[in-house]
Coordinates of C-alpha atoms in Angstrom, one line a residue:
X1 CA 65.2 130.3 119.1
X2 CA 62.2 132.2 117.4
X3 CA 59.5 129.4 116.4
X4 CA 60.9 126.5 117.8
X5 CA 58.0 126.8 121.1
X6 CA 55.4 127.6 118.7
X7 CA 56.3 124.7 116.8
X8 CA 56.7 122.1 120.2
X9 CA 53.1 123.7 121.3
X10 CA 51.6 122.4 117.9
X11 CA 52.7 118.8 118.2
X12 CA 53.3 118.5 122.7
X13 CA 50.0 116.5 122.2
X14 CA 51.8 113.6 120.0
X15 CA 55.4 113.5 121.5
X16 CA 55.5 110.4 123.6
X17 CA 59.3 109.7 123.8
X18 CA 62.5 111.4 124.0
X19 CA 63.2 111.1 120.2
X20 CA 59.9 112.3 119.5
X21 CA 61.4 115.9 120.9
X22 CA 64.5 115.4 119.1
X23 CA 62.7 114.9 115.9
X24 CA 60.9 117.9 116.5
X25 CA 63.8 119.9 117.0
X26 CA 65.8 118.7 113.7
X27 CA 62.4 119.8 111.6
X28 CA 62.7 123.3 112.9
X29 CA 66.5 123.5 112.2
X30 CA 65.5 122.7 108.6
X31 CA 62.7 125.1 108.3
X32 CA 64.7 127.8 109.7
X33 CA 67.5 126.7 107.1
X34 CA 64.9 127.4 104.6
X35 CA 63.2 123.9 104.1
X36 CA 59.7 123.1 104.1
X37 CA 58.0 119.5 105.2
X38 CA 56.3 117.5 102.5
X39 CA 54.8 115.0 103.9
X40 CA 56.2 110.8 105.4
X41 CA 57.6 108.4 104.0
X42 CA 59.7 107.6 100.8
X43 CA 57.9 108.4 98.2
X44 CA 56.0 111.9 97.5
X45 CA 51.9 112.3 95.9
X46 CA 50.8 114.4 93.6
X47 CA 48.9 116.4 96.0
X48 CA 51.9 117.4 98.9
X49 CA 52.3 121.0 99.7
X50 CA 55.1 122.5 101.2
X51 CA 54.7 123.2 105.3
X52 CA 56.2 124.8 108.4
X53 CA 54.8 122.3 110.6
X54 CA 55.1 118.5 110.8
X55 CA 52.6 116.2 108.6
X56 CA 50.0 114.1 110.3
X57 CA 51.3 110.4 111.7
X58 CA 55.2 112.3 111.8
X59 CA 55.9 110.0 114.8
X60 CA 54.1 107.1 114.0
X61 CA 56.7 104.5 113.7
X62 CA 59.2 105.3 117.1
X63 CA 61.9 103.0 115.6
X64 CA 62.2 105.0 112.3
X65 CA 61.0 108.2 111.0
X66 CA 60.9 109.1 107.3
X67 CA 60.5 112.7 106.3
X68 CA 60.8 114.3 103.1
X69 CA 62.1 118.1 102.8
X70 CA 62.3 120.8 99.9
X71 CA 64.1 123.7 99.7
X72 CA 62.0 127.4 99.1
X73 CA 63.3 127.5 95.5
X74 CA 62.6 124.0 95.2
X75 CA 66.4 123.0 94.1
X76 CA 66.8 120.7 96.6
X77 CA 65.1 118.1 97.7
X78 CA 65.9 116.1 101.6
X79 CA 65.2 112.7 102.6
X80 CA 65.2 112.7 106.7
X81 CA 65.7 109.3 108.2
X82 CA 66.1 109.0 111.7
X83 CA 66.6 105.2 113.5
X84 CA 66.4 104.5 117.0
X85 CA 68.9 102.4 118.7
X86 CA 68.9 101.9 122.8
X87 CA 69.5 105.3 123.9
X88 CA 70.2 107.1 121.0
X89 CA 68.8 108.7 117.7
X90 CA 70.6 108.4 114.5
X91 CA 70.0 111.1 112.0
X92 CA 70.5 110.3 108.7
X93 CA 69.3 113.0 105.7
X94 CA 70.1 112.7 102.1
X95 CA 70.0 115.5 99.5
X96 CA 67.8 113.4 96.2
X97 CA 69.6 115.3 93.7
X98 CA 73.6 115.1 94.6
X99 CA 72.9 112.1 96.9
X100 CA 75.2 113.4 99.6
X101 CA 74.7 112.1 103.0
X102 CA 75.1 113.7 106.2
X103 CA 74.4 111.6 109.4
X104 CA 74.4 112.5 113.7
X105 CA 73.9 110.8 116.7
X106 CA 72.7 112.4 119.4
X107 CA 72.5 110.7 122.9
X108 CA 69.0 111.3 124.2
X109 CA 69.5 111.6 127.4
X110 CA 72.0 114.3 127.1
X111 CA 69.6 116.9 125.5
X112 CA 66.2 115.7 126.4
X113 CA 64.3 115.4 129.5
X114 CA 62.0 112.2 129.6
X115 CA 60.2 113.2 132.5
X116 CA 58.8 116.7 131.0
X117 CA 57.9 116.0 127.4
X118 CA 55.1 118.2 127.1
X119 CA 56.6 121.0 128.8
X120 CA 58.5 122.9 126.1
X121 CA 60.6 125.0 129.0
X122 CA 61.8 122.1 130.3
X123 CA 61.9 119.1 128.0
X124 CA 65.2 120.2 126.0
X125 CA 68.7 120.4 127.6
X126 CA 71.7 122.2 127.1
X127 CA 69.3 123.8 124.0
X128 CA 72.6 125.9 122.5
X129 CA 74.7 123.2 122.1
X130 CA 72.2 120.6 120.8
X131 CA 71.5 123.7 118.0
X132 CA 75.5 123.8 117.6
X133 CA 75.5 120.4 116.7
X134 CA 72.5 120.3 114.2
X135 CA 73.2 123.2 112.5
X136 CA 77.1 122.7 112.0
X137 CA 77.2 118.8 111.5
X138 CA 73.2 118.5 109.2
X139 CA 72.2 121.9 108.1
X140 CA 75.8 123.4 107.2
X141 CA 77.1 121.1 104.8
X142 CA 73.5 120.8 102.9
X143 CA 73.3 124.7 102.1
X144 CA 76.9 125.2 101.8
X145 CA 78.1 122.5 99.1
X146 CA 77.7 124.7 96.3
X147 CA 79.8 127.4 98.1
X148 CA 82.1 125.1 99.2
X149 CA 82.7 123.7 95.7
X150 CA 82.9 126.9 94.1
X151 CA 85.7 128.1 96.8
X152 CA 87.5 125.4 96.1
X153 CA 88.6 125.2 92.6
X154 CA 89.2 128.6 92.4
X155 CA 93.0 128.6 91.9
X156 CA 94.9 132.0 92.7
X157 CA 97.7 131.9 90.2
X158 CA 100.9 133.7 90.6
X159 CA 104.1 133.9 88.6
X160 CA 107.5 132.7 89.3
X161 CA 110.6 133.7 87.7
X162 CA 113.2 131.0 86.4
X163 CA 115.8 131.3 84.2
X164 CA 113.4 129.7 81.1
X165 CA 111.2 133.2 82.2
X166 CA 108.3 133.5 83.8
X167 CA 106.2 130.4 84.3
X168 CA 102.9 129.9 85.9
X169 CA 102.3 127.8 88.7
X170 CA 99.5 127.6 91.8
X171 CA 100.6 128.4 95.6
X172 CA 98.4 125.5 96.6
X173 CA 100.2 122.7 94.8
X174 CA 103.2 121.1 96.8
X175 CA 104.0 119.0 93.8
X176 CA 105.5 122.0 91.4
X177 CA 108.3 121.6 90.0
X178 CA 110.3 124.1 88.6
X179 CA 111.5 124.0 84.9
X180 CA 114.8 122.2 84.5
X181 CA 117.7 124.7 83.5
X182 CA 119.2 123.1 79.7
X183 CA 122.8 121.9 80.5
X184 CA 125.6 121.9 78.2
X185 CA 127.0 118.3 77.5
X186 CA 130.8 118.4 77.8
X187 CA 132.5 116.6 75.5
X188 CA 132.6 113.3 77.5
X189 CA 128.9 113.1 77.8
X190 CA 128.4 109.2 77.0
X191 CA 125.0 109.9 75.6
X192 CA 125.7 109.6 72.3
X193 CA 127.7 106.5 72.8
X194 CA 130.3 105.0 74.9
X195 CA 133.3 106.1 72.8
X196 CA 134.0 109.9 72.7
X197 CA 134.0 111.4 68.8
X198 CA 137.7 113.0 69.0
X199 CA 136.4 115.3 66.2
X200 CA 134.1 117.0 69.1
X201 CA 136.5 116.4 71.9
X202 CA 138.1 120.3 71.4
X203 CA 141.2 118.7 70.3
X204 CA 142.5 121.4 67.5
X205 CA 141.6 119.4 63.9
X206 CA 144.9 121.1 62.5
X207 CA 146.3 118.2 63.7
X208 CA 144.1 115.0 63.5
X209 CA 144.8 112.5 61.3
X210 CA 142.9 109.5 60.4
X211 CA 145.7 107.6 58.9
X212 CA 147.5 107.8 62.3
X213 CA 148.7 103.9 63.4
X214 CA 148.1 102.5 60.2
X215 CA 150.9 101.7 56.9
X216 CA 149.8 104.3 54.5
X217 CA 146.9 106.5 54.0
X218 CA 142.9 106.6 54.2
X219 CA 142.3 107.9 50.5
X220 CA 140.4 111.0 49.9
X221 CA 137.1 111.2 51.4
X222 CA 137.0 108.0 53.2
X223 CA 136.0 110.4 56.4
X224 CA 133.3 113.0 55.5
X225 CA 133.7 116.0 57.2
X226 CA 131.7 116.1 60.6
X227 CA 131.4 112.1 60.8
X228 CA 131.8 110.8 63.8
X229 CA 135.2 108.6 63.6
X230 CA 137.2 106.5 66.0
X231 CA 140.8 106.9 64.8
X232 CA 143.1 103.5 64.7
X233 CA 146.2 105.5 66.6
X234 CA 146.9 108.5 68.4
X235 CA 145.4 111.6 67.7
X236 CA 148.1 114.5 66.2
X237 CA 151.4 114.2 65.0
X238 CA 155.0 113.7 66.9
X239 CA 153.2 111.3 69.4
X240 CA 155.3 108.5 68.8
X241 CA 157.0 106.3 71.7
X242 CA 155.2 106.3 74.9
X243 CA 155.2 108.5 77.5
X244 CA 158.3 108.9 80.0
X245 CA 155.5 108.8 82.8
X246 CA 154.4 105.5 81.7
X247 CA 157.8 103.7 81.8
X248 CA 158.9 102.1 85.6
X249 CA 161.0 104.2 87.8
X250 CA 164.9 103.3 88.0
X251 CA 165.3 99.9 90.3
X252 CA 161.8 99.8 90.7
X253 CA 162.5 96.0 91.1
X254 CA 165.4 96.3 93.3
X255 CA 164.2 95.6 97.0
X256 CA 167.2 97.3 98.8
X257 CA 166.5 100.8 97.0

């Protein structure tokens, strides 16, 4: 943890409580992340320089401290808040330009010693997994949402084969669905109506006859060719008399067959 006791030596004069420390550690997280400090509160003046160490009167408010952060290439710019409750710090830091928000709550007493404040070898606790924390929870996703964004709408595209041919799709979507294969209607699809065209039933035309269970005949013409027609009797000729299968058995009424 290069820096970090160079930078508790420069301030052990001011720290007078536990969140004081923790403060202290956030602001070298961030300048190792490659932040610098600008100065307190909300608003910035014209004369602010970017710094390593902490501004005068960092800590003078030990319910709430405002910092304000810039990035080396000055493309970002941070807004630390941290608030006090009980026994805890909550760290709040907002990036000005994207306006996300990262937050963490660190339990004092679990990583800083109350009784040694101004002895840096002694003061922090558990040091590696307070870092762990700050750095994966704050500093992470500030430098990393461009990366992050970037990654993520990068689609790989492959090709699948259906029977239309090849169609493109993305691995990462559960929702595809495949191309429907074109079905052939038989001719009792009900699509077209609820009657069935006998001239598109596959009933051989040699034999239709539109006249069929009528006196007479249609005259000439009366159904164009391909028209859709509903015939008054049955289709084809010698169909006269109903079918043997339709007539009752023998004695079908007799109760002793």
């Amino acid at each position: 943890m290069a820096g970090l006791e160079l930078l508790y030596h420069s301030v052990a004069r001011d720290v007078v409580s536990p969140q004081d420390a923790l403060v202290c550690f956030v602001h070298w997280e961030l300048v190792r992340a490659g932040f610098k400090c600008l100065g307190t509160g909300d608003q910035g003046s014209p004369d602010e320089q970017k710094k390593e160490l902490l501004p005068s009167g960092w800590n003078a408010n030990q319910e709430l401290y405002t910092l304000r952060y810039c990035s080396d290439n000055n493309q970002k710019e941070l807004l630390l808040k941290a608030i006090s409750v009980d026994s805890s710090l909550i760290i709040n830091i907002m990036n000005c330009q994207s306006e996300q928000v990262v937050d963490l709550t660190v339990n004092l007493d679990d990583y800083i010693s109350s009784d040694h404040l101004h002895q840096y070898d002694r003061v922090f606790k558990k040091k590696d997994e307070l870092q762990h924390r700050v750095a994966s929870v704050i500093i992470s996703p500030l430098i990393d949402t461009k990366q992050r964004t970037a990654g993520g709408s990068q689609r790989e595209k492959k090709t699948v084969q259906s029977p239309l041919g090849a169609q493109p799709c993305t691995d990462t979507s559960p929702l595809f669905i495949p191309p429907r294969i074109p079905q052939r209607h038989s001719p009792c699809d009900r699509r077209g109506g609820m009657i069935v065209d006998p001239l598109r039933s596959g009933v051989p035309s040699s034999g239709f006859d539109p006249s069929s269970g009528i006196p007479g005949r249609l005259p000439p013409g009366s159904v164009p060719p391909g028209a859709r027609f509903d015939p008054f009797g049955p289709i084809g000729p010698g169909r006269s008399g109903p079918d043997p299968d339709h007539l009752p058995p023998p004695g079908y009424d007799d109760l002793f067959m």
